[in-house]
mmCIF file of C-alpha atoms in Angstrom:
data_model
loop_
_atom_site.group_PDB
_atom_site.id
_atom_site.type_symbol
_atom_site.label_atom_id
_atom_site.label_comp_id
_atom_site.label_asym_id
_atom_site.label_seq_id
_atom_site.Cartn_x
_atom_site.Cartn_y
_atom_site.Cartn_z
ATOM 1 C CA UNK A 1 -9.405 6.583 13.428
ATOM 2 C CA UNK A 2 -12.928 6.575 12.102
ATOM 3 C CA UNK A 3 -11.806 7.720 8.677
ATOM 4 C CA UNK A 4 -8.771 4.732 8.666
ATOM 5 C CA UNK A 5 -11.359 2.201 9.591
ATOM 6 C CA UNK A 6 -13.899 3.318 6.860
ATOM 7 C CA UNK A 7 -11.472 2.613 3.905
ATOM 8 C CA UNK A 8 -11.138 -1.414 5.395
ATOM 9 C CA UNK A 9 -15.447 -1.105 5.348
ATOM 10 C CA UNK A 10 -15.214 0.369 1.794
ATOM 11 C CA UNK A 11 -12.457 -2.229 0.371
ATOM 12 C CA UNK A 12 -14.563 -5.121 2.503
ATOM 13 C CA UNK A 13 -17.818 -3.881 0.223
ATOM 14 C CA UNK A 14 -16.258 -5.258 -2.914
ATOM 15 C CA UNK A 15 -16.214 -8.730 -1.881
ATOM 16 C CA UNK A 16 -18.807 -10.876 -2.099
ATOM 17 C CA UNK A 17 -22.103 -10.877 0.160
ATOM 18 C CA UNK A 18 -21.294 -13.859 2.437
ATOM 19 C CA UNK A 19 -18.330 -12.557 2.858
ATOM 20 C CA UNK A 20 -18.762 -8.761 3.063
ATOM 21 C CA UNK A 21 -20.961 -9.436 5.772
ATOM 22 C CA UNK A 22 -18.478 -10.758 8.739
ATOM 23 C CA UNK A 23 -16.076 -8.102 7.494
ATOM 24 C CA UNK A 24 -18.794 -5.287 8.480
ATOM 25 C CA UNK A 25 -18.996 -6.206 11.794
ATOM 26 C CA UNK A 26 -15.071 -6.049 12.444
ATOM 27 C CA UNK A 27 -14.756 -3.810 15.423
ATOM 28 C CA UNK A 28 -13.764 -0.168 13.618
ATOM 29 C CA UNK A 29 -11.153 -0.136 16.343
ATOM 30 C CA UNK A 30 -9.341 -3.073 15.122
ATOM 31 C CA UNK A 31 -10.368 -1.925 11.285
ATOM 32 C CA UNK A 32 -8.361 0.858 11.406
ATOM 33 C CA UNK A 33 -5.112 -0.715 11.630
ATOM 34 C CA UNK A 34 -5.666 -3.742 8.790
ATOM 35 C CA UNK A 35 -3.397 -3.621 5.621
ATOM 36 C CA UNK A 36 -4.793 -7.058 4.032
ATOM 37 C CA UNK A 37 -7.808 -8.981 4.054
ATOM 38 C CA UNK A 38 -7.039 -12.898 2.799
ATOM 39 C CA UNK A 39 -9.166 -14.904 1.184
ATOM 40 C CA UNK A 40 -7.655 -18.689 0.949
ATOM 41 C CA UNK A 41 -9.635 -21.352 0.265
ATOM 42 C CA UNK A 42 -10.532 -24.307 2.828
ATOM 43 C CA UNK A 43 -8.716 -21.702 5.505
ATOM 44 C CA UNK A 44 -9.661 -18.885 8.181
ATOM 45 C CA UNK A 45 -10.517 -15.464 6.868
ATOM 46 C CA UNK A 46 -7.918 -13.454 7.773
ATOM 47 C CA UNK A 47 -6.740 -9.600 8.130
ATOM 48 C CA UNK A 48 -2.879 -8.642 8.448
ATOM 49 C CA UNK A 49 -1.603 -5.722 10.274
ATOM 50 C CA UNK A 50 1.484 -5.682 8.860
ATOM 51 C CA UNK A 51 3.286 -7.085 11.946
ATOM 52 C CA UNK A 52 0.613 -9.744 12.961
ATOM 53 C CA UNK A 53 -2.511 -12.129 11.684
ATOM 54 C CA UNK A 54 -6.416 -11.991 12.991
ATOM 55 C CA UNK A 55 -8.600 -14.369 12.108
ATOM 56 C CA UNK A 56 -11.844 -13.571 11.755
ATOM 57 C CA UNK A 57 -14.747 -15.434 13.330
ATOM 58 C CA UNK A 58 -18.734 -15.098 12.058
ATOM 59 C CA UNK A 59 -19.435 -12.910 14.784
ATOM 60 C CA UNK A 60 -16.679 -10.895 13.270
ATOM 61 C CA UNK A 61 -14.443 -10.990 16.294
ATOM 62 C CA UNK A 62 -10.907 -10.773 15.353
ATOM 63 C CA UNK A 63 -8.723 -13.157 17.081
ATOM 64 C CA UNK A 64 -4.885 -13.621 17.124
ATOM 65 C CA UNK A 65 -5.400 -17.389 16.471
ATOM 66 C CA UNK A 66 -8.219 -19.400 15.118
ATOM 67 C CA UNK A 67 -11.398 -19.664 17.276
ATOM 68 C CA UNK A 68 -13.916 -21.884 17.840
ATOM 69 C CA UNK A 69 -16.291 -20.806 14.824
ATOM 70 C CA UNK A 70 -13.638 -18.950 12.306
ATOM 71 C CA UNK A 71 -15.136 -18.079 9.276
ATOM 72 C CA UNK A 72 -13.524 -20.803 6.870
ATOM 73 C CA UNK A 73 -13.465 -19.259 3.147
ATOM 74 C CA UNK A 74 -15.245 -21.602 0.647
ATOM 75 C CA UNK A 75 -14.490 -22.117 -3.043
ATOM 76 C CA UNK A 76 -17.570 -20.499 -3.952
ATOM 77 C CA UNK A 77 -16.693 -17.422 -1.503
ATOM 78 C CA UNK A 78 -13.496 -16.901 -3.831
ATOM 79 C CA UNK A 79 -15.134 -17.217 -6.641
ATOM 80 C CA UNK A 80 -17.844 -14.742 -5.910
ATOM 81 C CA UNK A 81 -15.621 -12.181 -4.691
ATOM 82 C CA UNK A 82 -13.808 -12.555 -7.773
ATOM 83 C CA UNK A 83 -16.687 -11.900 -9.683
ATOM 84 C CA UNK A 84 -17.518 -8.686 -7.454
ATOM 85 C CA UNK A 85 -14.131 -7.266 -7.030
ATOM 86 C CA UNK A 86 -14.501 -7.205 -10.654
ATOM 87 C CA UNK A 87 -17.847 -5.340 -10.808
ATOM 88 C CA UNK A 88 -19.472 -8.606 -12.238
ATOM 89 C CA UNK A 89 -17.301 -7.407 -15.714
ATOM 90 C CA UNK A 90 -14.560 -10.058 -15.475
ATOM 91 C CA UNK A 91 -13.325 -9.223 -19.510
ATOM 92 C CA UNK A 92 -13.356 -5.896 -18.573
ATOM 93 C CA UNK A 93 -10.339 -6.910 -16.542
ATOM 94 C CA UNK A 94 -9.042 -9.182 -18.365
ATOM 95 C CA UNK A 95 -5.721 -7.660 -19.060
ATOM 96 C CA UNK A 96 -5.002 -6.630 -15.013
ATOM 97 C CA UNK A 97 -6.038 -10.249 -13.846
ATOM 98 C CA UNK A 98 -3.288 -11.529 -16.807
ATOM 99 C CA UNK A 99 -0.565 -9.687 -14.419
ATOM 100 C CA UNK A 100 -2.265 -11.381 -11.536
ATOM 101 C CA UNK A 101 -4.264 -8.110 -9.664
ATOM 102 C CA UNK A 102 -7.305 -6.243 -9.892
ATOM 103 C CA UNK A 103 -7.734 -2.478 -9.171
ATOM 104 C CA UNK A 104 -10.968 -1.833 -6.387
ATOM 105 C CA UNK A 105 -12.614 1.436 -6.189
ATOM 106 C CA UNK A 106 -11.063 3.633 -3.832
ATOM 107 C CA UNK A 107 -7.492 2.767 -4.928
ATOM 108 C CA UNK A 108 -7.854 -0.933 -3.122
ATOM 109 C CA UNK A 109 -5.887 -3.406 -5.237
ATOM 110 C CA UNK A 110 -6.886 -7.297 -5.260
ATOM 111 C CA UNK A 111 -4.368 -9.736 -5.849
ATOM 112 C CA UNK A 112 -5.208 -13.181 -7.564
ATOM 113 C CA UNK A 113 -3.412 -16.840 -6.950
ATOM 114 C CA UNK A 114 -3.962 -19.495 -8.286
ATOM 115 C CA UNK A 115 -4.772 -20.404 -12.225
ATOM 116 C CA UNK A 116 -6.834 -16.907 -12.899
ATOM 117 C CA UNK A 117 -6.683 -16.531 -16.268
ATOM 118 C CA UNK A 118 -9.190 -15.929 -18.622
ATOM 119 C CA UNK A 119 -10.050 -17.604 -21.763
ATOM 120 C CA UNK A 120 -13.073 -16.706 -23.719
ATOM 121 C CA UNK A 121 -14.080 -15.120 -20.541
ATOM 122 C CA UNK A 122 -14.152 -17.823 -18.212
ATOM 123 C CA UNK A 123 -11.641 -17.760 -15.029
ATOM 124 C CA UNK A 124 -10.702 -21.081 -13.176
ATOM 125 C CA UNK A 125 -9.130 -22.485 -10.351
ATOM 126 C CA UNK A 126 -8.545 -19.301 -7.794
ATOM 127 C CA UNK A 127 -7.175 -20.166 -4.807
ATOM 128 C CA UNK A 128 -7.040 -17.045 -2.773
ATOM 129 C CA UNK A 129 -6.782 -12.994 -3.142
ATOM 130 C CA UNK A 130 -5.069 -10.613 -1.124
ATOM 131 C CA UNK A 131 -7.625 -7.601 -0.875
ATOM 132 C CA UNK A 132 -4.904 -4.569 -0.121
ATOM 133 C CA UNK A 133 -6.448 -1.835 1.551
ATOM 134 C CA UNK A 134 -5.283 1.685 0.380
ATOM 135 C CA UNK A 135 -5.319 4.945 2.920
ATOM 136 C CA UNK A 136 -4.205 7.957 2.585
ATOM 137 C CA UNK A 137 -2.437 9.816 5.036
ATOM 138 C CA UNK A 138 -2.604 13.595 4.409
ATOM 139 C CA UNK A 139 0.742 14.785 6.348
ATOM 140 C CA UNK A 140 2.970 11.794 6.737
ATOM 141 C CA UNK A 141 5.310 12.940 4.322
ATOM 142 C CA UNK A 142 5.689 16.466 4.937
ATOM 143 C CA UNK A 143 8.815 15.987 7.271
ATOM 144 C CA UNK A 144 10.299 14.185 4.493
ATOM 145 C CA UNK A 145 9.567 16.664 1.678
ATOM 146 C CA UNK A 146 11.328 19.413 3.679
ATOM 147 C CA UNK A 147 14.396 16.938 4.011
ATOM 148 C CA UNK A 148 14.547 15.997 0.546
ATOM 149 C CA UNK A 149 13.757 19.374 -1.152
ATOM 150 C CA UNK A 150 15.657 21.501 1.243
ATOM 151 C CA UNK A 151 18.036 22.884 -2.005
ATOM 152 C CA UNK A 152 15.581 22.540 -4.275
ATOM 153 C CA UNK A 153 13.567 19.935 -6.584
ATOM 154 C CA UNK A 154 15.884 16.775 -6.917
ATOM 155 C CA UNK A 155 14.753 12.796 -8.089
ATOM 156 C CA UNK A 156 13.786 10.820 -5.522
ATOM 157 C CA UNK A 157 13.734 6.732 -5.091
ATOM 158 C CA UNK A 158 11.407 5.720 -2.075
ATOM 159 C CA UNK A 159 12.339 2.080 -1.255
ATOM 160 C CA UNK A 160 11.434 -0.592 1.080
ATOM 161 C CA UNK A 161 9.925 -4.380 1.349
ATOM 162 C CA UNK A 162 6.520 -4.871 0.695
ATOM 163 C CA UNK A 163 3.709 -3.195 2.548
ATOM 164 C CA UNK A 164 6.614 -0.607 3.801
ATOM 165 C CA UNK A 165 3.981 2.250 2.736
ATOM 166 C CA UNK A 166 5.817 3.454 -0.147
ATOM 167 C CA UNK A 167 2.786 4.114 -2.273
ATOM 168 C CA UNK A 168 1.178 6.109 0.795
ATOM 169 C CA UNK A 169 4.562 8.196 0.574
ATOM 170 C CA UNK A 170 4.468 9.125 -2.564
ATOM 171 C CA UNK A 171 0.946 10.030 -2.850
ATOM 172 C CA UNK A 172 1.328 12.243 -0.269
ATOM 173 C CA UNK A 173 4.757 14.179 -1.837
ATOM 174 C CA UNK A 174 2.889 14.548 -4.609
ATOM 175 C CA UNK A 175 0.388 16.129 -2.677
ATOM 176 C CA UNK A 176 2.930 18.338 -0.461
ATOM 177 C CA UNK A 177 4.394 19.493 -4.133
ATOM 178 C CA UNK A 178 1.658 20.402 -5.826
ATOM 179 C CA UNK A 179 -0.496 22.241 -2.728
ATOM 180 C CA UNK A 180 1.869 24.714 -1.990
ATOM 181 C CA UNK A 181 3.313 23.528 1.777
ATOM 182 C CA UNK A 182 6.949 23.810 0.731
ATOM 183 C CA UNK A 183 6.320 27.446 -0.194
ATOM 184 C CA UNK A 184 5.786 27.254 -3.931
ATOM 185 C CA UNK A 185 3.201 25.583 -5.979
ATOM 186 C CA UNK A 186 4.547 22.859 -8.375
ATOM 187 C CA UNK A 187 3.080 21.268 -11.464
ATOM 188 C CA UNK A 188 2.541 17.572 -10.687
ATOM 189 C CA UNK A 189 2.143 14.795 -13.308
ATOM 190 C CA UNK A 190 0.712 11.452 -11.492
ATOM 191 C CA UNK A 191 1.532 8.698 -13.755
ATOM 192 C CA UNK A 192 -1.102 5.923 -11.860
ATOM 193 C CA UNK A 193 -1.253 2.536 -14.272
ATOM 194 C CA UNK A 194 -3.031 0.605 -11.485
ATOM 195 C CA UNK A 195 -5.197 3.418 -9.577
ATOM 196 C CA UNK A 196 -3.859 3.260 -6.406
ATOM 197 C CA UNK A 197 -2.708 7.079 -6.413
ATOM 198 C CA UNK A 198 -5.192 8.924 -7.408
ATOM 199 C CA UNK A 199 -8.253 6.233 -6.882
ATOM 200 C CA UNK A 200 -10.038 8.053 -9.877
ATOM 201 C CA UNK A 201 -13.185 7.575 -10.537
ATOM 202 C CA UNK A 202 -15.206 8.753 -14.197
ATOM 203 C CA UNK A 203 -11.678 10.928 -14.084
ATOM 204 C CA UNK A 204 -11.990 12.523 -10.683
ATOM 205 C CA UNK A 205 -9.396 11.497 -8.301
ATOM 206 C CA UNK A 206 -11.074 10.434 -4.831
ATOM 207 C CA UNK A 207 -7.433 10.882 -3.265
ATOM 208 C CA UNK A 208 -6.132 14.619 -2.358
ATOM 209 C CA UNK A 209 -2.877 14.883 -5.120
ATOM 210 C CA UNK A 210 -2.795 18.607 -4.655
ATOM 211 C CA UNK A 211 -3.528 21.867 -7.046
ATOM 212 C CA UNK A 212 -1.386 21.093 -9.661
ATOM 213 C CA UNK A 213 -1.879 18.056 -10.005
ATOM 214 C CA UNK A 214 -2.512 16.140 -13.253
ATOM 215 C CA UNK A 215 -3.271 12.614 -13.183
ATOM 216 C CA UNK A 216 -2.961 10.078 -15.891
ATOM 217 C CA UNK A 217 -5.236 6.900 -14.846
ATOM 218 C CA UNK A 218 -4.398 4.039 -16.310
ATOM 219 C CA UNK A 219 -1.498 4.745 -18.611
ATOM 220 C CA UNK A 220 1.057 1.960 -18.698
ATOM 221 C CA UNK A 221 3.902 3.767 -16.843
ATOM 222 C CA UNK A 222 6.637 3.857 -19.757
ATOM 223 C CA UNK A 223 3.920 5.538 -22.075
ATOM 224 C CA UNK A 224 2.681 7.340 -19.004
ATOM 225 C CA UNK A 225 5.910 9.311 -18.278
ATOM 226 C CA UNK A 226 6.487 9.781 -22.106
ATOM 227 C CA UNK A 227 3.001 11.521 -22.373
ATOM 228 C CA UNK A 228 3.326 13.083 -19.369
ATOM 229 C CA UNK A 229 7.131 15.062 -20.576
ATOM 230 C CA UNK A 230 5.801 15.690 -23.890
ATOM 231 C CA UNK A 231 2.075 17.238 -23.179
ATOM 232 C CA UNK A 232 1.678 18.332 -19.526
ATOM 233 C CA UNK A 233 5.064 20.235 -19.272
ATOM 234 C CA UNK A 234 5.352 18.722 -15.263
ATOM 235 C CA UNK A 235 8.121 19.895 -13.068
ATOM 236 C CA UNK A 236 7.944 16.718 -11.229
ATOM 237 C CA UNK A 237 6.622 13.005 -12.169
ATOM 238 C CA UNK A 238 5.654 10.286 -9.531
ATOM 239 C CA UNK A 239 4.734 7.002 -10.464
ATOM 240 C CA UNK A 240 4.484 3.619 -8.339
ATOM 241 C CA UNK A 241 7.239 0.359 -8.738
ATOM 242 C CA UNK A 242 8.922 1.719 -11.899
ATOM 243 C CA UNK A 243 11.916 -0.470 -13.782
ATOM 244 C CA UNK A 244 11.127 -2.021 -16.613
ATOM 245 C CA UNK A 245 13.239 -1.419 -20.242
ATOM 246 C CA UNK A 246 10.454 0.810 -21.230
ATOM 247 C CA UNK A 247 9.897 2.867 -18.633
ATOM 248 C CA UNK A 248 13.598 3.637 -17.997
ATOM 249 C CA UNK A 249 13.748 5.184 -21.548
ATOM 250 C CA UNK A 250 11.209 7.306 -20.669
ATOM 251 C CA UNK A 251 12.979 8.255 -17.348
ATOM 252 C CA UNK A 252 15.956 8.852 -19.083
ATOM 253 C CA UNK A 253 13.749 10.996 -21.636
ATOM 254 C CA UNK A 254 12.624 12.865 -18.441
ATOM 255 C CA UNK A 255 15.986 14.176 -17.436
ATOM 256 C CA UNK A 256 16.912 15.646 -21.037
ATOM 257 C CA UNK A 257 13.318 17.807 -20.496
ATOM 258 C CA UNK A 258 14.644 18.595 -16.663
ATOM 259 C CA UNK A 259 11.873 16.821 -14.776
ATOM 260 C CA UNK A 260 12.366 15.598 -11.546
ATOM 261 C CA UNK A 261 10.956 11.925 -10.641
ATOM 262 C CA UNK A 262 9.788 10.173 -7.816
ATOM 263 C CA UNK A 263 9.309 6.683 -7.864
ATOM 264 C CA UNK A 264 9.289 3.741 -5.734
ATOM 265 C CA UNK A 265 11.268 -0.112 -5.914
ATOM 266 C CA UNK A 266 11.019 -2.902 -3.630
ATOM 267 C CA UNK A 267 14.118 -3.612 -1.410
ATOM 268 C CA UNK A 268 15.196 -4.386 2.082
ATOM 269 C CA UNK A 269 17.608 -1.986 2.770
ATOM 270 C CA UNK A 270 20.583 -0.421 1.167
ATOM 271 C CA UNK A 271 22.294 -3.511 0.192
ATOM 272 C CA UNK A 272 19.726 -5.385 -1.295
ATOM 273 C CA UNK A 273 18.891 -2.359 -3.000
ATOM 274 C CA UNK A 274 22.332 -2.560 -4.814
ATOM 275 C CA UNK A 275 22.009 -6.253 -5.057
ATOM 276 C CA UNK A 276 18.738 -5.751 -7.419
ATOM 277 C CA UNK A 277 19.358 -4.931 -11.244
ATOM 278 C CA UNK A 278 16.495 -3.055 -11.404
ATOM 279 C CA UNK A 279 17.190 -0.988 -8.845
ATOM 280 C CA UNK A 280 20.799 -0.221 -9.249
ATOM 281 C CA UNK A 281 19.475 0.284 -13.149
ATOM 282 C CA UNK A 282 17.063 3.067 -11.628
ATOM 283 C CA UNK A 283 20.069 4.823 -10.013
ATOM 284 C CA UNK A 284 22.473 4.333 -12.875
ATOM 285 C CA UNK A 285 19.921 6.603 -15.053
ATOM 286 C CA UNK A 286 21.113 9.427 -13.129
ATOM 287 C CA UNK A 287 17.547 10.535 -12.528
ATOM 288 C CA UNK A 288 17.621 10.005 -8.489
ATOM 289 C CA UNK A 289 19.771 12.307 -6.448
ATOM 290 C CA UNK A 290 18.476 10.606 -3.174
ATOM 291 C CA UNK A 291 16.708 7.287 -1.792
ATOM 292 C CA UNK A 292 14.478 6.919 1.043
ATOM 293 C CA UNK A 293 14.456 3.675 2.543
ATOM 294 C CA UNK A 294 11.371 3.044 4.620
ATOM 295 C CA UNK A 295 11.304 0.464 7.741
ATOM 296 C CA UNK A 296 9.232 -1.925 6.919
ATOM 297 C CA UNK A 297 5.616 -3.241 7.371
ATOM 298 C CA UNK A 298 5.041 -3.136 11.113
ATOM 299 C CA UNK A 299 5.956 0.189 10.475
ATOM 300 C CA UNK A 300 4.311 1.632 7.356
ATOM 301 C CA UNK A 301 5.710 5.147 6.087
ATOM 302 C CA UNK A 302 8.501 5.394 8.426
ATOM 303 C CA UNK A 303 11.621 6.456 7.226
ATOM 304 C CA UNK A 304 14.937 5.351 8.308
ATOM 305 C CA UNK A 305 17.116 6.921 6.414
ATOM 306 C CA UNK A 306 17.463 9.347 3.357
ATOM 307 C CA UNK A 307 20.527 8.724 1.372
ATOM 308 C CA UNK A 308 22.832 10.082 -1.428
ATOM 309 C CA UNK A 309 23.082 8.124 -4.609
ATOM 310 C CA UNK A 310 26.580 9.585 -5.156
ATOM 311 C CA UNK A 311 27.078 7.687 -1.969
ATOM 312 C CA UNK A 312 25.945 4.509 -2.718
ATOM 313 C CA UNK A 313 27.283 4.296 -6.476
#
C-alpha cells in the first residue's frame, strides 16, 4: 500500500507548487488506488480510479462529487505545471509535446490538450493534462507467463482499452523472462520510446526489468526493434502500443532473426480487436502466436482470456 501510494506523491511532485501542495495531503489510503490526476481549467482537480472520479478539495479531501471548497484549477495552475512537468526545459520536449505527451520521472507520462505546441519555444493555449501515474507491480504477471510460455518462448499481443494495465503487464513479463522465475534466464531487449518501462534515469532503469535485461530509452520503436535484432542478439523484445508501417518492418525483421515479441494494442475485446487495421496488421505479421485480452480499467492487469491467433485469423 505504502509503496502504491508513494508513486501518486512522486508523479504529484512534478506539478506545479500550488498545485503539488493539495495533492500531498491526499490521504495515502485513497493515493494508492489513483491512475490519473486531471488538470482542466476553470474545473475541480480531479483523480480517477479507473472505475470512478474524486475531486479534490484544498484540504485535500477526496470526495466522490464536488464539495464545498474544491480546488478549481486556474489557467496559470496549467500553465505552471506545464512548465514543471517539463523540468522548466520546455524545447527540450519539444518533439514529445508535438505528439501531445510528456514523459515524468519515474515512468509517469503527462498528457497535453489543448493548442500545446511550440513555436520558437513558446507553448499556448493548454487546456488540461492528464498526469498518468505509473506502478509497478512485481508479480502480477507471473500466472500469465507460466500460461503463455508453458511450450516454450512464443509472440505475445497484450490487448485491452485504455488504462486496462497493459504497460504494467508487460513490464513485469519482461521482468519474469529475464530474472529467471520460469526456470531459465532469458536475454531481454526493452524497446521504451516514451520511458514508461524502464523509468530510466542518466541510463539506470528505476523499474525492476530483470537480469538480462537491456533497455533502449528513448529509441523510436521501429528503429528500436531494428537496433535491438541487429546489436543485442535478444531472445525476446517488448515494447509498448506498437503498429505503425515502420515498426511492423522491423517486427517482421524480428521473426527472420527468431525473436519472440511482446507488445501491446488498444482494443475492447476480441472483436474490436479484429475490427482495428492495426491490430489485425499486428497478427497478420505472423509474429504473435497468442493475445491476452485484459478486462478493463476498473480492473487493471486482469486477464480474461488468453487466446490463439490461429483461432482468431
Amino acid at each position: 500500500m505504502l509503496q502504491d501510494s508513494s508513486r501518486f506523491y512522486e508523479a504529484a511532485s512534478a506539478l506545479s507548487e500550488r498545485v503539488r501542495a493539495v495533492l500531498l495531503h491526499v490521504d495515502a489510503a485513497a493515493a494508492a488506488g489513483i491512475q490519473e490526476i486531471r488538470l482542466r481549467m476553470g474545473r475541480p482537480l480531479s483523480l480517477y480510479t479507473g472505475a470512478r472520479h474524486l475531486f479534490v478539495e484544498y484540504s485535500g479531501a477526496c470526495l466522490p462529487s464536488p464539495g464545498a471548497r474544491p480546488f478549481i484549477v486556474s489557467r496559470t495552475d496549467l500553465f505552471e505545471s506545464f512548465r514543471a512537468l517539463c523540468g522548466y526545459s520546455v524545447h527540450t520536449h519539444q518533439e514529445e509535446i508535438r505528439q501531445g505527451y510528456i514523459s515524468v520521472a519515474g515512468g509517469h507520462r503527462a498528457g497535453i490538450c489543448g493548442t500545446a505546441g511550440c513555436d520558437a519555444g513558446a507553448v499556448r493555449d493548454i487546456s488540461s493534462i492528464n498526469l498518468r501515474i505509473a506502478r509497478q507491480r512485481k508479480g502480477c504477471a507471473l500466472e500469465l507467463a507460466r500460461r503463455l510460455f508453458s511450450d516454450g518462448l512464443c509472440g505475445v499481443l497484450v490487448a485491452g482499452p485504455p488504462s486496462s494495465g497493459k504497460t504494467t503487464i508487460i513490464r513485469d513479463l519482461a521482468r519474469v523472462l529475464s530474472g529467471g522465475e520460469l526456470g531459465e534466464y532469458y536475454k531481454v531487449s526493452v524497446v521504451d520510446e516514451r520511458g514508461e518501462l524502464g523509468a530510466a534515469g542518466s541510463g539506470e532503469a528505476a523499474n525492476d526489468l530483470g537480469l538480462c535485461t537491456d533497455l533502449l530509452c528513448g529509441y523510436p520503436r521501429g528503429a528500436g526493434i531494428e537496433m535491438a535484432v541487429r546489436t543485442l542478439s535478444p531472445q525476446v523484445i517488448v515494447c509498448d502500443e506498437v503498429g505503425r508501417k515502420d515498426e511492423l518492418e522491423a517486427i517482421r525483421m524480428g521473426i527472420f532473426s527468431a525473436v519472440q515479441m511482446i507488445a501491446t494494442v488498444h482494443c475492447l475485446d476480441e472483436t474490436d480487436l479484429l475490427r482495428r487495421p492495426q491490430a489485425y496488421s499486428l497478427l497478420k505479421t505472423g509474429a504473435f502466436q497468442k493475445v491476452a485480452l485484459l478486462a478493463g480499467s476498473a480492473r487493471p492487469g486482469q486477464v480474461l482470456r488468453v487466446l490463439e491467433t490461429a483461432q482468431l485469423l
